[in-house]
PDB file of C-alpha atoms in Angstrom:
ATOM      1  CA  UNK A   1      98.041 125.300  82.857  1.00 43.00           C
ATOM      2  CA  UNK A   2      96.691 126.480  86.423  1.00 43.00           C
ATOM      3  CA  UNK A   3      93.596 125.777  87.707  1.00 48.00           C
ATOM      4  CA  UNK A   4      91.223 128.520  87.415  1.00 47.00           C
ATOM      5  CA  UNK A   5      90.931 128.505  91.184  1.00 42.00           C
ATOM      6  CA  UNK A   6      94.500 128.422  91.903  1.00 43.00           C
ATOM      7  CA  UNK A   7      94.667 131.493  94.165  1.00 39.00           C
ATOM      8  CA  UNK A   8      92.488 130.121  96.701  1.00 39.00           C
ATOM      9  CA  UNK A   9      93.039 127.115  98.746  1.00 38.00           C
ATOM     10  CA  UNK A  10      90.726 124.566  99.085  1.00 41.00           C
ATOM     11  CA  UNK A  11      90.217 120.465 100.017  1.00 41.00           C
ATOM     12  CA  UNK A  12      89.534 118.642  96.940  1.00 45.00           C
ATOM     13  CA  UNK A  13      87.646 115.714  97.237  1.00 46.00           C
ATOM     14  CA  UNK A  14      89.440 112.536  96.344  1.00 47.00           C
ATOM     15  CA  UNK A  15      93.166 114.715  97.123  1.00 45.00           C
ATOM     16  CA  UNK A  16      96.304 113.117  97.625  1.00 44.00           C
ATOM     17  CA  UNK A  17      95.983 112.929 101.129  1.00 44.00           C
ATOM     18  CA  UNK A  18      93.181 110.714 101.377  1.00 43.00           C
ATOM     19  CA  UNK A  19      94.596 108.149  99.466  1.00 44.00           C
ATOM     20  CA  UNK A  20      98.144 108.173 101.429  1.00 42.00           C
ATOM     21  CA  UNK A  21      95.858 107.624 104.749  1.00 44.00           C
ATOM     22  CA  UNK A  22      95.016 104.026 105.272  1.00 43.00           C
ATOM     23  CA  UNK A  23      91.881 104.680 106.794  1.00 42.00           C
ATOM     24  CA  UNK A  24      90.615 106.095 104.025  1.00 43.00           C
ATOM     25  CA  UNK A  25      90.062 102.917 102.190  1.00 42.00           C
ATOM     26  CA  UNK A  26      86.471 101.130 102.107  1.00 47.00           C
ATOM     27  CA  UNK A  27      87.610  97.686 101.922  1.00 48.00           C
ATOM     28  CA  UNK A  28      91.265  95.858 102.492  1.00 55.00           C
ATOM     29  CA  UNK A  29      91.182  93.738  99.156  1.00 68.00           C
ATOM     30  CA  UNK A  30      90.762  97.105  96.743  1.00 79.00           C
ATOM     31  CA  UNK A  31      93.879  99.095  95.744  1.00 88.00           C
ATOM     32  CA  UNK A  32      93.045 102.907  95.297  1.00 92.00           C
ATOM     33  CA  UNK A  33      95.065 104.669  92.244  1.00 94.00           C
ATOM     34  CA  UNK A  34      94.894 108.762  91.620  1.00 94.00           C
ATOM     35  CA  UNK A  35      93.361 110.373  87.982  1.00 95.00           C
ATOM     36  CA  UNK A  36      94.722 113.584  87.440  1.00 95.00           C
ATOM     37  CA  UNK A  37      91.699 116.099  86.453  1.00 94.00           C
ATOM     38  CA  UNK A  38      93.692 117.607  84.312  1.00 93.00           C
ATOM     39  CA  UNK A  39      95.217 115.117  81.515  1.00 94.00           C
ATOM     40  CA  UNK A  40      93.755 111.941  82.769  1.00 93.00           C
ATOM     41  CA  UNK A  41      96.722 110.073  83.713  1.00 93.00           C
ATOM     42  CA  UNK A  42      95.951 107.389  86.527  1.00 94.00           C
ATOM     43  CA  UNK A  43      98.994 106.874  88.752  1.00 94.00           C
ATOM     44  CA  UNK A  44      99.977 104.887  92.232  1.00 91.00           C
ATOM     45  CA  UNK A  45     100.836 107.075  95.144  1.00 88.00           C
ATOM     46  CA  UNK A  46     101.648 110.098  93.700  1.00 90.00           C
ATOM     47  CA  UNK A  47     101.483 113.572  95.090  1.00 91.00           C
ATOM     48  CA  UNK A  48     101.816 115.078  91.756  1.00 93.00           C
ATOM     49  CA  UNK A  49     101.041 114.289  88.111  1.00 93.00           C
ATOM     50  CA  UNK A  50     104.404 112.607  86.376  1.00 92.00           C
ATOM     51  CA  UNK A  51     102.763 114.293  82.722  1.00 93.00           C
ATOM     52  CA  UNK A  52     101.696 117.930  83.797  1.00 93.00           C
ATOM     53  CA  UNK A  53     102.523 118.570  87.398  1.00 92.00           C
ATOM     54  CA  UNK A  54      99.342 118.773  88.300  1.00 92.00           C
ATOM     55  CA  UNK A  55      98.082 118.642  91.911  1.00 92.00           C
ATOM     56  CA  UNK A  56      94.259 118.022  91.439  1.00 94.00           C
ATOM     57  CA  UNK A  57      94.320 114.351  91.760  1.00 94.00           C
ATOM     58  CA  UNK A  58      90.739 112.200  92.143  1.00 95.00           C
ATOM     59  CA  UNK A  59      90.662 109.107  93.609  1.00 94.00           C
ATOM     60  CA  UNK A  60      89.642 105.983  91.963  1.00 94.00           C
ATOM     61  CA  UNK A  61      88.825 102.077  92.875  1.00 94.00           C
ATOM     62  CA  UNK A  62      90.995 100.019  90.718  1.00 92.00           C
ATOM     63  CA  UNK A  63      89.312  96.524  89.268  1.00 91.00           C
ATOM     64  CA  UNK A  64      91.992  94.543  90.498  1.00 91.00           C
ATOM     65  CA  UNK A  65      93.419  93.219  87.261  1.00 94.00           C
ATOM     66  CA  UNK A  66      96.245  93.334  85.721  1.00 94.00           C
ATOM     67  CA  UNK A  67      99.067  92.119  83.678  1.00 94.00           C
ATOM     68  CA  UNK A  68     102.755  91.531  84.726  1.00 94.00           C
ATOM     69  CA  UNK A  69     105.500  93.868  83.199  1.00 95.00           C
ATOM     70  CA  UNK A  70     108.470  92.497  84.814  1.00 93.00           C
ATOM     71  CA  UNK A  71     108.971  89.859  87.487  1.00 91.00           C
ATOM     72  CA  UNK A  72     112.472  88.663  89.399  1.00 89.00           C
ATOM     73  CA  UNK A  73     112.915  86.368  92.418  1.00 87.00           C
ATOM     74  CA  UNK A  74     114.519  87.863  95.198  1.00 84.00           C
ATOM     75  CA  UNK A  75     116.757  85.831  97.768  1.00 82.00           C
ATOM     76  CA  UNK A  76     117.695  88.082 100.429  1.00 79.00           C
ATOM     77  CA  UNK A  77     115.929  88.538 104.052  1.00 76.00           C
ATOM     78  CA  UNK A  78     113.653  85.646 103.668  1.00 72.00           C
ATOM     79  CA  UNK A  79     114.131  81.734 104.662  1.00 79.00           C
ATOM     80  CA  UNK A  80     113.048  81.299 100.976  1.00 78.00           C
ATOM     81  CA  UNK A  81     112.721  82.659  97.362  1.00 79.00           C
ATOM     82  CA  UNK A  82     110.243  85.234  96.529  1.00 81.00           C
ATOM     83  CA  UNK A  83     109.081  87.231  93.483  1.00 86.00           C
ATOM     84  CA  UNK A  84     108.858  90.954  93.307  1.00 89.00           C
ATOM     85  CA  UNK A  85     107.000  92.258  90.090  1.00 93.00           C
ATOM     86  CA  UNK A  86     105.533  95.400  88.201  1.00 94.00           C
ATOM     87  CA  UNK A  87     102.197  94.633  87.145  1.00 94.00           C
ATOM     88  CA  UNK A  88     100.295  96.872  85.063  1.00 95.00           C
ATOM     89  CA  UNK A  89      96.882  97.455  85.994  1.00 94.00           C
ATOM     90  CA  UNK A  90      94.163  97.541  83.193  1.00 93.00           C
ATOM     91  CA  UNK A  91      93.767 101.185  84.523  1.00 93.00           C
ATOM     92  CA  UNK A  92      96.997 101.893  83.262  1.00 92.00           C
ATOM     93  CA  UNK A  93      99.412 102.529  86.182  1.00 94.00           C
ATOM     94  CA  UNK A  94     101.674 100.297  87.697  1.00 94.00           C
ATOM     95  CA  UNK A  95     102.378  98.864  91.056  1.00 93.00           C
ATOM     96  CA  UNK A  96     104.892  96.539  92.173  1.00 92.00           C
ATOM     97  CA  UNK A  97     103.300  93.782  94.299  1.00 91.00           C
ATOM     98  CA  UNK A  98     103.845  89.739  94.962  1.00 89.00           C
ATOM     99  CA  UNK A  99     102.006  87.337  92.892  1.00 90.00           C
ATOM    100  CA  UNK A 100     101.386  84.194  94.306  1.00 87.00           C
ATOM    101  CA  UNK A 101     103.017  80.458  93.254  1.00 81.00           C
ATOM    102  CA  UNK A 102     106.530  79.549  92.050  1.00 81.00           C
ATOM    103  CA  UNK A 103     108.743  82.174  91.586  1.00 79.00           C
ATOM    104  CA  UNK A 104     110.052  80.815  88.485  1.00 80.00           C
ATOM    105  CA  UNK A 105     106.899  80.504  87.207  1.00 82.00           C
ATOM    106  CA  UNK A 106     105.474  84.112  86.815  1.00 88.00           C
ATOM    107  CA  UNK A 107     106.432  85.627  83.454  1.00 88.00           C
ATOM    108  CA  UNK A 108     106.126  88.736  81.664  1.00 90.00           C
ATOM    109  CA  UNK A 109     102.731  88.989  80.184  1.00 91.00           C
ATOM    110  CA  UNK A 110     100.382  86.695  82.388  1.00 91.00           C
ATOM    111  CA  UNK A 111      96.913  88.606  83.643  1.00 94.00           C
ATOM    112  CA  UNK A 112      96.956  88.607  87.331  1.00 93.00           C
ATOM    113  CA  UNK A 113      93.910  89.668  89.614  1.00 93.00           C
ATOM    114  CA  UNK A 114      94.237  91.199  93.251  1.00 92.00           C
ATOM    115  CA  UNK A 115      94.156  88.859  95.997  1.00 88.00           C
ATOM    116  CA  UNK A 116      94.986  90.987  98.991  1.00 80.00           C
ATOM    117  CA  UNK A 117      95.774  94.653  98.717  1.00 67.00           C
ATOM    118  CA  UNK A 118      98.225  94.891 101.540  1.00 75.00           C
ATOM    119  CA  UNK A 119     100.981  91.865 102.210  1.00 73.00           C
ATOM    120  CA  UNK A 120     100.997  91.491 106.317  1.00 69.00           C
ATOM    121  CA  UNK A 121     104.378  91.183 106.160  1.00 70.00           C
ATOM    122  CA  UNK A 122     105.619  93.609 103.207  1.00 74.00           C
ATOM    123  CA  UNK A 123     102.605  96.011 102.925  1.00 78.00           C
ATOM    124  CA  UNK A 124     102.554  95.413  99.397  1.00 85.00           C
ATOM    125  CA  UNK A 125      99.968  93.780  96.959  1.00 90.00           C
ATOM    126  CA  UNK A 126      99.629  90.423  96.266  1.00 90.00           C
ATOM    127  CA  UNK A 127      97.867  88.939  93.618  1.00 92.00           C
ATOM    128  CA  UNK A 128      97.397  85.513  91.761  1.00 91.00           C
ATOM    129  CA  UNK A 129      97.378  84.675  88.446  1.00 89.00           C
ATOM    130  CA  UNK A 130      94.208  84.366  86.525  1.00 86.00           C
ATOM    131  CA  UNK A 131      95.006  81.957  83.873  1.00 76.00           C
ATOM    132  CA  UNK A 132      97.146  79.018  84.324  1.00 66.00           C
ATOM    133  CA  UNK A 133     100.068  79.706  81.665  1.00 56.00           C
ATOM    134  CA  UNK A 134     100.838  76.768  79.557  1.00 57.00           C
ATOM    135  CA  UNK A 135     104.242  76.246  78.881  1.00 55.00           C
ATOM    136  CA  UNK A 136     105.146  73.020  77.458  1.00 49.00           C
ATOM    137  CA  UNK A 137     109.225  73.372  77.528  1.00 49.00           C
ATOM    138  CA  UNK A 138     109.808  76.651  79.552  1.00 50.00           C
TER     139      UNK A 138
END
């Protein structure tokens, strides 16, 4: 369950701490997500693994795409409506980021790609959606 190691301290490339320091990321328009070494769970801003506690986290550039889980408009602090949603990347963790267009029109299950990994305004992700969803009487 420990790593074999685990007496002795030492940096581990790819650690927590690099990916919770903003300078540490090559480009703006890529979100970084951890990989535990241990059971191979990828995660979003974690210091430990939610599966086996584990500490040992590498970090990984994300493709950018993604499908949305959940999506609601949200009315307060802003001159207008917005959506907040939890899109599941094709990595398999989640993130909760903006995706661009009418708020009423971004359902569960459309495939989004990354448009901007940090909102100016919210610090989140924002992303658009990569195939126009046809819905006839929705």
């Amino acid at each position: 369950m420990y790593p074999p190691s685990a007496s002795t301290s030492h940096p581990v490339a790819g650690s927590a701490a690099g990916v919770l320091d903003p300078a540490a990321a090559d480009s703006k328009d890529a979100i970084l997500f951890q990989r535990c070494t241990w059971c191979g769970t990828a995660m979003y801003h974690r210091l430990l693994c939610p599966v086996c506690q584990g500490s040992e986290l590498r970090t990984e550039r994300s493709e950018g795409v993604g499908t949305v889980r959940h999506s609601t408009v949200v009315h307060r602090n802003t001159p207008a409506a917005r959506n907040v949603s939890l899109i599941e990347m094709a990595e398999g963790f989640v993130v909760r980021g903006r995706v661009m267009g009418p708020p009423i029109g971004i359902h569960s299950g459309d495939r989004v790609r990354l448009s901007t990994a940090k909102d100016p305004v919210r610090g989140e992700p924002v992303f658009q959606l990569l195939d126009e969803p046809y819905r006839a009487w929705s």
